[in-house]
PDB file of N, CA and C in Angstrom:
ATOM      1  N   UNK R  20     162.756  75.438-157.261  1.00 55.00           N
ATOM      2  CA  UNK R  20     161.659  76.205-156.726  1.00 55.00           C
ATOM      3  C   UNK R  20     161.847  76.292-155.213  1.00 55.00           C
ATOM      4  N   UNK R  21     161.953  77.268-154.815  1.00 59.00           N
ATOM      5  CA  UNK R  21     162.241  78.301-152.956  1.00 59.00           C
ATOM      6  C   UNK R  21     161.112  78.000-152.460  1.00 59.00           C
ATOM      7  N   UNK R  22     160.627  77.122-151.798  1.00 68.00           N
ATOM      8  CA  UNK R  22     159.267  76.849-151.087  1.00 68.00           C
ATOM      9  C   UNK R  22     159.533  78.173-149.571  1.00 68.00           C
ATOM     10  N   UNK R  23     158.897  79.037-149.051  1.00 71.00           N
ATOM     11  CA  UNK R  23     158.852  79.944-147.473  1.00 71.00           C
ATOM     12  C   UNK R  23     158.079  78.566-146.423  1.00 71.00           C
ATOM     13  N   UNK R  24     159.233  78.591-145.822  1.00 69.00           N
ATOM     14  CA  UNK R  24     159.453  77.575-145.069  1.00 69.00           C
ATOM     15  C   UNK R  24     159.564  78.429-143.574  1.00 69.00           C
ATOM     16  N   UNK R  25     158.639  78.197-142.687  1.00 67.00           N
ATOM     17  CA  UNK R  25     158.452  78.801-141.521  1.00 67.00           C
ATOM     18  C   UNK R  25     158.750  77.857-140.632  1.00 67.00           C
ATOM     19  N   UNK R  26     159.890  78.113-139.952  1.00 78.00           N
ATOM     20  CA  UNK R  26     160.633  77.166-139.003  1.00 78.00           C
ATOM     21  C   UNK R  26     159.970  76.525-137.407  1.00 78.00           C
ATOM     22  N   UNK R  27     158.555  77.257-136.934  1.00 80.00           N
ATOM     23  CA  UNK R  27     157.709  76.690-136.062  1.00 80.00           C
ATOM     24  C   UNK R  27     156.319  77.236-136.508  1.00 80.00           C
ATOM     25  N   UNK R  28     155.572  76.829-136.248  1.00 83.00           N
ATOM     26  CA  UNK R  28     154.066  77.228-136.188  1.00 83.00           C
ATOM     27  C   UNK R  28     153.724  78.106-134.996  1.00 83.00           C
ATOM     28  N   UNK R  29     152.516  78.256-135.168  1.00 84.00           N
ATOM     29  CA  UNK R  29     152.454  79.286-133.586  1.00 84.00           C
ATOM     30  C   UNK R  29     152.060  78.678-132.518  1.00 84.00           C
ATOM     31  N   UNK R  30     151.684  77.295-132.803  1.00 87.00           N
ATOM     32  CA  UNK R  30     151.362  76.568-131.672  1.00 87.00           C
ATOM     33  C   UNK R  30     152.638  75.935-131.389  1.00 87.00           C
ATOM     34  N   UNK R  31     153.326  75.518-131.733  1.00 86.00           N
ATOM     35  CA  UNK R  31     155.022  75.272-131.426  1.00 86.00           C
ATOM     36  C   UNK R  31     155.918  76.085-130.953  1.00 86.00           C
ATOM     37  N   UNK R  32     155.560  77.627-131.711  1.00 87.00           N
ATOM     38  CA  UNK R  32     156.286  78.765-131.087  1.00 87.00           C
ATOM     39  C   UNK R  32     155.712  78.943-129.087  1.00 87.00           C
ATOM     40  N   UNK R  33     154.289  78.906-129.103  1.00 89.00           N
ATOM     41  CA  UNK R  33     153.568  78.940-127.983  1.00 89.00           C
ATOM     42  C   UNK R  33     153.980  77.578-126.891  1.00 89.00           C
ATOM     43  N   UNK R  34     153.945  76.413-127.232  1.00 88.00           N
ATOM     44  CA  UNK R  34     154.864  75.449-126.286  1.00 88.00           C
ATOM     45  C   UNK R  34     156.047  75.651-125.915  1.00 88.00           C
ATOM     46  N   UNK R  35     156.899  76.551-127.172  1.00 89.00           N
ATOM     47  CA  UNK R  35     158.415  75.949-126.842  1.00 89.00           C
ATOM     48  C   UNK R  35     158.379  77.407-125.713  1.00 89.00           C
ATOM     49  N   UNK R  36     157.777  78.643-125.768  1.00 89.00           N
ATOM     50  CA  UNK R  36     157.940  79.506-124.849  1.00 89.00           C
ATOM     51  C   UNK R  36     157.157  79.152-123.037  1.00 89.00           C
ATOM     52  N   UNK R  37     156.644  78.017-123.326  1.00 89.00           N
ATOM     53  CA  UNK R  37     155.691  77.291-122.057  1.00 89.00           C
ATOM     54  C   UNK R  37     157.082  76.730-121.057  1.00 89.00           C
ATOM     55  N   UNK R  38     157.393  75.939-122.544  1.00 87.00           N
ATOM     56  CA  UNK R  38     158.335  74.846-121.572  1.00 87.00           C
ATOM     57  C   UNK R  38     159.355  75.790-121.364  1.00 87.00           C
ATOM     58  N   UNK R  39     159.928  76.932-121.526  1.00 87.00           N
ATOM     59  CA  UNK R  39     161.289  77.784-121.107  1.00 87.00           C
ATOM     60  C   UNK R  39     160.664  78.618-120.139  1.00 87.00           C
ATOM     61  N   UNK R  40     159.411  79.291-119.687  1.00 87.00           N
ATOM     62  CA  UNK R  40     159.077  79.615-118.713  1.00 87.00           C
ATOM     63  C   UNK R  40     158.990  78.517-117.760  1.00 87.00           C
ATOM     64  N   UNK R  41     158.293  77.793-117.765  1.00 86.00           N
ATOM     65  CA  UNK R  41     158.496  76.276-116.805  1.00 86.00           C
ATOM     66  C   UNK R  41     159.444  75.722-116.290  1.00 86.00           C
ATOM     67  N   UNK R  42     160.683  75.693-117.306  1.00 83.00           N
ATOM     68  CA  UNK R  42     161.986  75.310-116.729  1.00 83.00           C
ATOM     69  C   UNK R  42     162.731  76.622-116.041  1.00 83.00           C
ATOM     70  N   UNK R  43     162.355  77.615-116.241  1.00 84.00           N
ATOM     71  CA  UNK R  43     162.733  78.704-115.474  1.00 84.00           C
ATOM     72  C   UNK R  43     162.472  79.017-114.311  1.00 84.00           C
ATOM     73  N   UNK R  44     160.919  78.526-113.745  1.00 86.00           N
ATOM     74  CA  UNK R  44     160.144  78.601-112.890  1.00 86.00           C
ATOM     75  C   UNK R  44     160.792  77.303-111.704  1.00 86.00           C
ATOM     76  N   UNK R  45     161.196  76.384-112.188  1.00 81.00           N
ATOM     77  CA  UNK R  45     161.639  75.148-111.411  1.00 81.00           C
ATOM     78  C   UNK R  45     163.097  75.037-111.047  1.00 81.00           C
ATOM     79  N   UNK R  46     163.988  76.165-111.938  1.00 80.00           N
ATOM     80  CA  UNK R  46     164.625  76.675-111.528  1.00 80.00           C
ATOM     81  C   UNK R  46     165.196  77.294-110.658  1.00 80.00           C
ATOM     82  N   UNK R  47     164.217  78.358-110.530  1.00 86.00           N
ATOM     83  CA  UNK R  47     164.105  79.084-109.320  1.00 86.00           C
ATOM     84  C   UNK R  47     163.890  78.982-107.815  1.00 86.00           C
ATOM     85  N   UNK R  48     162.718  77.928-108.479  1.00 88.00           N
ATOM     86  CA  UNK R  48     162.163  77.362-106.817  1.00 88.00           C
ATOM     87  C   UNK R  48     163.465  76.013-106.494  1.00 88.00           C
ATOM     88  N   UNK R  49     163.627  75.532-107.200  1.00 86.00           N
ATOM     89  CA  UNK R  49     164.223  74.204-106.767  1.00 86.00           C
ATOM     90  C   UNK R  49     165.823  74.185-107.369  1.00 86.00           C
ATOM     91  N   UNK R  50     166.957  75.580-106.828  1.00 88.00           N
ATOM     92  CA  UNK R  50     167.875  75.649-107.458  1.00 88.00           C
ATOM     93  C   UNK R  50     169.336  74.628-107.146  1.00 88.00           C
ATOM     94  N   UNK R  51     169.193  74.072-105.687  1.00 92.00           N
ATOM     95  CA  UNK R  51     170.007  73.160-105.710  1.00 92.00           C
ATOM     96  C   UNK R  51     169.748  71.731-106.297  1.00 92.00           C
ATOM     97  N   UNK R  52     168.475  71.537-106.133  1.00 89.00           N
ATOM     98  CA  UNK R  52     168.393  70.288-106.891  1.00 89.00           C
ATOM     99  C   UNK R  52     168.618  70.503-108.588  1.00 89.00           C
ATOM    100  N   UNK R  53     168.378  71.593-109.047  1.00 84.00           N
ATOM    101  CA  UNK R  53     168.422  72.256-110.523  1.00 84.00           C
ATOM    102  C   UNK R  53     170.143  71.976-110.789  1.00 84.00           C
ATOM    103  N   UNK R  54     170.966  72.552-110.036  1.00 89.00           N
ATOM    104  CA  UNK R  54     172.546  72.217-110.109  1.00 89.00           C
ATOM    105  C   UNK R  54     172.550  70.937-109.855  1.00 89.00           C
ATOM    106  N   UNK R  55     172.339  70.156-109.205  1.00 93.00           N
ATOM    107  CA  UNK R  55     172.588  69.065-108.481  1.00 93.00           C
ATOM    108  C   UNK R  55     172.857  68.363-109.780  1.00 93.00           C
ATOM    109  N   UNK R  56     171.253  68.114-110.204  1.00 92.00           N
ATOM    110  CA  UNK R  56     171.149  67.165-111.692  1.00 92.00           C
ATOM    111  C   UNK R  56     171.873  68.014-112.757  1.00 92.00           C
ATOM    112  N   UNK R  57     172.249  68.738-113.080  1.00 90.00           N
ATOM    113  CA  UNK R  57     173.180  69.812-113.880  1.00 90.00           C
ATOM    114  C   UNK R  57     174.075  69.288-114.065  1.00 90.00           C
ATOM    115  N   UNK R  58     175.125  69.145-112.498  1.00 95.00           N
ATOM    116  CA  UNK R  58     176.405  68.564-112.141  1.00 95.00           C
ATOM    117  C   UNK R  58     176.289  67.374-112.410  1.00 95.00           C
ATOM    118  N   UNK R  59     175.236  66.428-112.730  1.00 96.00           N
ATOM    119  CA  UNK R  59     175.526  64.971-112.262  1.00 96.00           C
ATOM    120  C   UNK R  59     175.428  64.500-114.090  1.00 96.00           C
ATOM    121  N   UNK R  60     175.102  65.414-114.514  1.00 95.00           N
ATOM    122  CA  UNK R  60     175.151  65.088-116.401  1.00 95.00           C
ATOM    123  C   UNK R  60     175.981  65.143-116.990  1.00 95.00           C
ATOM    124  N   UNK R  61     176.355  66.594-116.422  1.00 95.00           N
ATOM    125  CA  UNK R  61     177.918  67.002-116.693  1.00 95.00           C
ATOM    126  C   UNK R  61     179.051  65.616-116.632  1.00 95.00           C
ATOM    127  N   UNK R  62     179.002  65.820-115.075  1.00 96.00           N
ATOM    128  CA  UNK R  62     180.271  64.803-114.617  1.00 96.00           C
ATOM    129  C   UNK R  62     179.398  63.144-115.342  1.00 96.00           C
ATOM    130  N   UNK R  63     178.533  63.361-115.880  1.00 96.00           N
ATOM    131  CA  UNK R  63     178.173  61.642-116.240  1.00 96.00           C
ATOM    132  C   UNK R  63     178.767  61.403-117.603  1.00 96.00           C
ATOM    133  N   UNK R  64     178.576  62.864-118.221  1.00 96.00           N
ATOM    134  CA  UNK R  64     179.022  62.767-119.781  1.00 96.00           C
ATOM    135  C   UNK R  64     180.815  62.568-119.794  1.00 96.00           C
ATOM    136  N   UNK R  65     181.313  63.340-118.829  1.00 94.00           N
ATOM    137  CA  UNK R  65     183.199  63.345-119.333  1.00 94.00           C
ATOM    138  C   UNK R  65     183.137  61.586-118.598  1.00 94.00           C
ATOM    139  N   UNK R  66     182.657  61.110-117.997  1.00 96.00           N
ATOM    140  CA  UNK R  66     182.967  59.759-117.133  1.00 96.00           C
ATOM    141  C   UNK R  66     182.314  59.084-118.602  1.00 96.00           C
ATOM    142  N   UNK R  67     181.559  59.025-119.152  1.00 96.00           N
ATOM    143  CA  UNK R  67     181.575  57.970-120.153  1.00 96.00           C
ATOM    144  C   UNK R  67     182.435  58.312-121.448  1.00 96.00           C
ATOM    145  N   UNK R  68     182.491  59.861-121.725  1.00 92.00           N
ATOM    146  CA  UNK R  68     183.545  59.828-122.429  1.00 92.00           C
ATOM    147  C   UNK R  68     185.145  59.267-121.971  1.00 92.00           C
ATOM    148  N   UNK R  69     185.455  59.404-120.706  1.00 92.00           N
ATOM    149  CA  UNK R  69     186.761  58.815-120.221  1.00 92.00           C
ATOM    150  C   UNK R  69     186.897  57.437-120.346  1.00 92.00           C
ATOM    151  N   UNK R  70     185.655  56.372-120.224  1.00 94.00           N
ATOM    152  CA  UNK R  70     185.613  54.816-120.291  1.00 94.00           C
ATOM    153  C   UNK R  70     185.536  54.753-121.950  1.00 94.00           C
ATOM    154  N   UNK R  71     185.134  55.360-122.717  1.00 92.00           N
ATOM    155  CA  UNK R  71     185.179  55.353-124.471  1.00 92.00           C
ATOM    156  C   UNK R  71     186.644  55.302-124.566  1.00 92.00           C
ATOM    157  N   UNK R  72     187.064  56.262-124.117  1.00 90.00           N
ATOM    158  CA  UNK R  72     188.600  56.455-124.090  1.00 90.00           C
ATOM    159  C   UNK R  72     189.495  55.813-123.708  1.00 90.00           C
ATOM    160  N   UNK R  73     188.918  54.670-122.465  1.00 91.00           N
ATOM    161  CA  UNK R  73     190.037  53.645-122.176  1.00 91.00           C
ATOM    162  C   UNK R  73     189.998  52.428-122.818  1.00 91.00           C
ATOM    163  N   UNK R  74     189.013  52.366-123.953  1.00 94.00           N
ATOM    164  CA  UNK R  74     188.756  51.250-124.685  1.00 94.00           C
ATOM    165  C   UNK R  74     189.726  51.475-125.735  1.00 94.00           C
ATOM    166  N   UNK R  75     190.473  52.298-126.170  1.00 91.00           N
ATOM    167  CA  UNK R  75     191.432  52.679-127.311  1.00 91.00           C
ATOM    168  C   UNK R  75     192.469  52.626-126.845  1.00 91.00           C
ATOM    169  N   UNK R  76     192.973  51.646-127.309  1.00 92.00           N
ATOM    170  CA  UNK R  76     194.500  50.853-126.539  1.00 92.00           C
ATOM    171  C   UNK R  76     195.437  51.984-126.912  1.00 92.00           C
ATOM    172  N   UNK R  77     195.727  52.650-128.327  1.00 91.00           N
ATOM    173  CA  UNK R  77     196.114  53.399-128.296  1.00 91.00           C
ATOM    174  C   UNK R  77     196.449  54.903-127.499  1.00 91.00           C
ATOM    175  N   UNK R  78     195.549  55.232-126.821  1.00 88.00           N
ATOM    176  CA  UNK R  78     195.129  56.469-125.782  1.00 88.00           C
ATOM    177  C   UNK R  78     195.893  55.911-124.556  1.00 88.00           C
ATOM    178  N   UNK R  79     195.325  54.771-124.290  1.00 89.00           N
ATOM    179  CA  UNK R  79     195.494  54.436-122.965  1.00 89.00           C
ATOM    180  C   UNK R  79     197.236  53.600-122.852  1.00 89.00           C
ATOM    181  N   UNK R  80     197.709  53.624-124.277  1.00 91.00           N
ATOM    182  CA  UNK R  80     199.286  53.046-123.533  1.00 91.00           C
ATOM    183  C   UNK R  80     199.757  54.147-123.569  1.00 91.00           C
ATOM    184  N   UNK R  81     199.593  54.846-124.175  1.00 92.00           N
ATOM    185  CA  UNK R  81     200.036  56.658-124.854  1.00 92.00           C
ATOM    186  C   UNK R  81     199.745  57.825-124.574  1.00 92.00           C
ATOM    187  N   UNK R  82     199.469  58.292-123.005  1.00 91.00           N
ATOM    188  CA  UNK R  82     198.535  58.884-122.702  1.00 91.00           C
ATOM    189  C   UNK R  82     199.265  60.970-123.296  1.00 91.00           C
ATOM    190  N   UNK R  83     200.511  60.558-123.743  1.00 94.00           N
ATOM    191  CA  UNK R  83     201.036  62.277-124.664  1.00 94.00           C
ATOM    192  C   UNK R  83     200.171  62.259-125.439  1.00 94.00           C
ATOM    193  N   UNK R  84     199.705  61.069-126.132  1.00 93.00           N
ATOM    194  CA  UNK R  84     199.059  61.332-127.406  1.00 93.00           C
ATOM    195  C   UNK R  84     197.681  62.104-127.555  1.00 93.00           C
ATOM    196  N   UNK R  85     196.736  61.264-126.583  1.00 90.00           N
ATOM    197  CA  UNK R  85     195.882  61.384-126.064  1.00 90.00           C
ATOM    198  C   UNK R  85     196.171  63.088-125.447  1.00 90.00           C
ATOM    199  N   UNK R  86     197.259  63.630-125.021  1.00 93.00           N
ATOM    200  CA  UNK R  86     197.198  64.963-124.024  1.00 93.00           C
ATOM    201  C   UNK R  86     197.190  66.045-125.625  1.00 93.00           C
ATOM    202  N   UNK R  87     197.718  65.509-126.829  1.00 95.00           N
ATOM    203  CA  UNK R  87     197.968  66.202-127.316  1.00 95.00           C
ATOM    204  C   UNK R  87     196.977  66.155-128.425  1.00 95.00           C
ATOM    205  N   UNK R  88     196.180  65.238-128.874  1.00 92.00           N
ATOM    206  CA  UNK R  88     194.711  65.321-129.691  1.00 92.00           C
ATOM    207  C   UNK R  88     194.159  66.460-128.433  1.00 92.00           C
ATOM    208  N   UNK R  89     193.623  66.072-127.375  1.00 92.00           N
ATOM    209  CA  UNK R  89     193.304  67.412-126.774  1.00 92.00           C
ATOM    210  C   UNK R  89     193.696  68.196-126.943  1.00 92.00           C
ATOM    211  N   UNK R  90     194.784  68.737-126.939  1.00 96.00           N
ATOM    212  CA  UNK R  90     195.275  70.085-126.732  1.00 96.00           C
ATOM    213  C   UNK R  90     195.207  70.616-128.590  1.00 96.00           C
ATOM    214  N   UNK R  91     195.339  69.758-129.221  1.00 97.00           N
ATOM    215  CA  UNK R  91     195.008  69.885-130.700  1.00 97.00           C
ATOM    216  C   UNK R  91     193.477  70.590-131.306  1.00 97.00           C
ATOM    217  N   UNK R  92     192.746  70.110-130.486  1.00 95.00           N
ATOM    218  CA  UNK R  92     191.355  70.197-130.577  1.00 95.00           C
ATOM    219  C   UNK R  92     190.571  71.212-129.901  1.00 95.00           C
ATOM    220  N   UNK R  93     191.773  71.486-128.915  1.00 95.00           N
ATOM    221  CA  UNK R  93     190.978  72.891-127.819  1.00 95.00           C
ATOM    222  C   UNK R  93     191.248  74.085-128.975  1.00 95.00           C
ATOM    223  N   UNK R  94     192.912  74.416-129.531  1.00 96.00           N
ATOM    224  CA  UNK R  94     193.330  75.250-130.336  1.00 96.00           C
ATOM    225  C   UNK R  94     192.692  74.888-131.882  1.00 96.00           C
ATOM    226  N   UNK R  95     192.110  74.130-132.263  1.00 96.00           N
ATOM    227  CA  UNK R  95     191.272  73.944-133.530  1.00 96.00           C
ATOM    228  C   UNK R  95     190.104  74.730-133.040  1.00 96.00           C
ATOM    229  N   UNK R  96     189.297  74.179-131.751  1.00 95.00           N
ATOM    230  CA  UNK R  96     187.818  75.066-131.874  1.00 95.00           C
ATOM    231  C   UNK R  96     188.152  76.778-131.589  1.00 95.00           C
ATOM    232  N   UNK R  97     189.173  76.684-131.110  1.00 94.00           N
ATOM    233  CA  UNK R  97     189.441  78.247-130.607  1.00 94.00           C
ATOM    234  C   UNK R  97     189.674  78.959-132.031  1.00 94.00           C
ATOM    235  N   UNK R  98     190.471  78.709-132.766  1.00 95.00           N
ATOM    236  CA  UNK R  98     190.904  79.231-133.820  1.00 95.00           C
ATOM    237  C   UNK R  98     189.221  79.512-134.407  1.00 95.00           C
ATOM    238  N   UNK R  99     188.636  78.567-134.895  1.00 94.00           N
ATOM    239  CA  UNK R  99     187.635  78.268-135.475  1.00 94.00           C
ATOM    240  C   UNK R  99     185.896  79.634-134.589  1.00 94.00           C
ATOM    241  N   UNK R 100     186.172  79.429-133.147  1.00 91.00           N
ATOM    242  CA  UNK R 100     185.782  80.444-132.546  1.00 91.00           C
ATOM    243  C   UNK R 100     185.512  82.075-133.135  1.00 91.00           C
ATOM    244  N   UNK R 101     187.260  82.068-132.865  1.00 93.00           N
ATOM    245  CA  UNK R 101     187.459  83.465-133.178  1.00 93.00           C
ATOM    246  C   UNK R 101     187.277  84.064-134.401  1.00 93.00           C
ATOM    247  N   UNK R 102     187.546  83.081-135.795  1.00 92.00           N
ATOM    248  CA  UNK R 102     186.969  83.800-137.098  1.00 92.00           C
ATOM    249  C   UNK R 102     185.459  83.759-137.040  1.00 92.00           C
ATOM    250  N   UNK R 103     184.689  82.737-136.811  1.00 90.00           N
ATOM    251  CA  UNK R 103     183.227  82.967-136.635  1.00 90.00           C
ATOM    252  C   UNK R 103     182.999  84.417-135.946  1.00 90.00           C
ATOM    253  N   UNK R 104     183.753  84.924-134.799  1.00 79.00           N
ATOM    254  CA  UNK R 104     183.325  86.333-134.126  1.00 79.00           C
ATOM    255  C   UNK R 104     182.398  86.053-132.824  1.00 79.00           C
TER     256      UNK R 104
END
């Protein structure tokens, strides 16, 4: 049995369009600090992914290997990309 399953309510639809005007608005006014913390998530996320990465003895005596799971993984999502469209 197909239950119609409505993916927000209208009071959910009505917040989630609050908080994207809001973050748009703080945006605007406050755009270097808006990059600032942007940049600092960014560069926080590859820096803890890089210390994950030096915990794998493997990666870190081997660093082809490591160049080449990357490079494995860039051409997997790409492939994967392009049939999606």
């Amino acid at each position: 049995m197909k239950k119609n399953l409505v993916p927000f309510t209208d009071k959910e639809t009505e917040f989630i369009h609050k908080v994207v005007s809001e973050r748009q608005v703080v945006a605007d006014r406050f755009p270097l600090s808006f990059a600032l913390l942007t940049t600092f998530g960014f560069v926080s996320t590859l820096y803890g992914f890089e210390k994950l990465i030096d915990r794998v003895d493997l990666f870190n005596n081997n660093p082809w290997i490591l160049l080449g799971v990357g490079v494995a993984t860039l051409v997997i999502t790409g492939v994967a990309y392009k049939k999606l469209g």
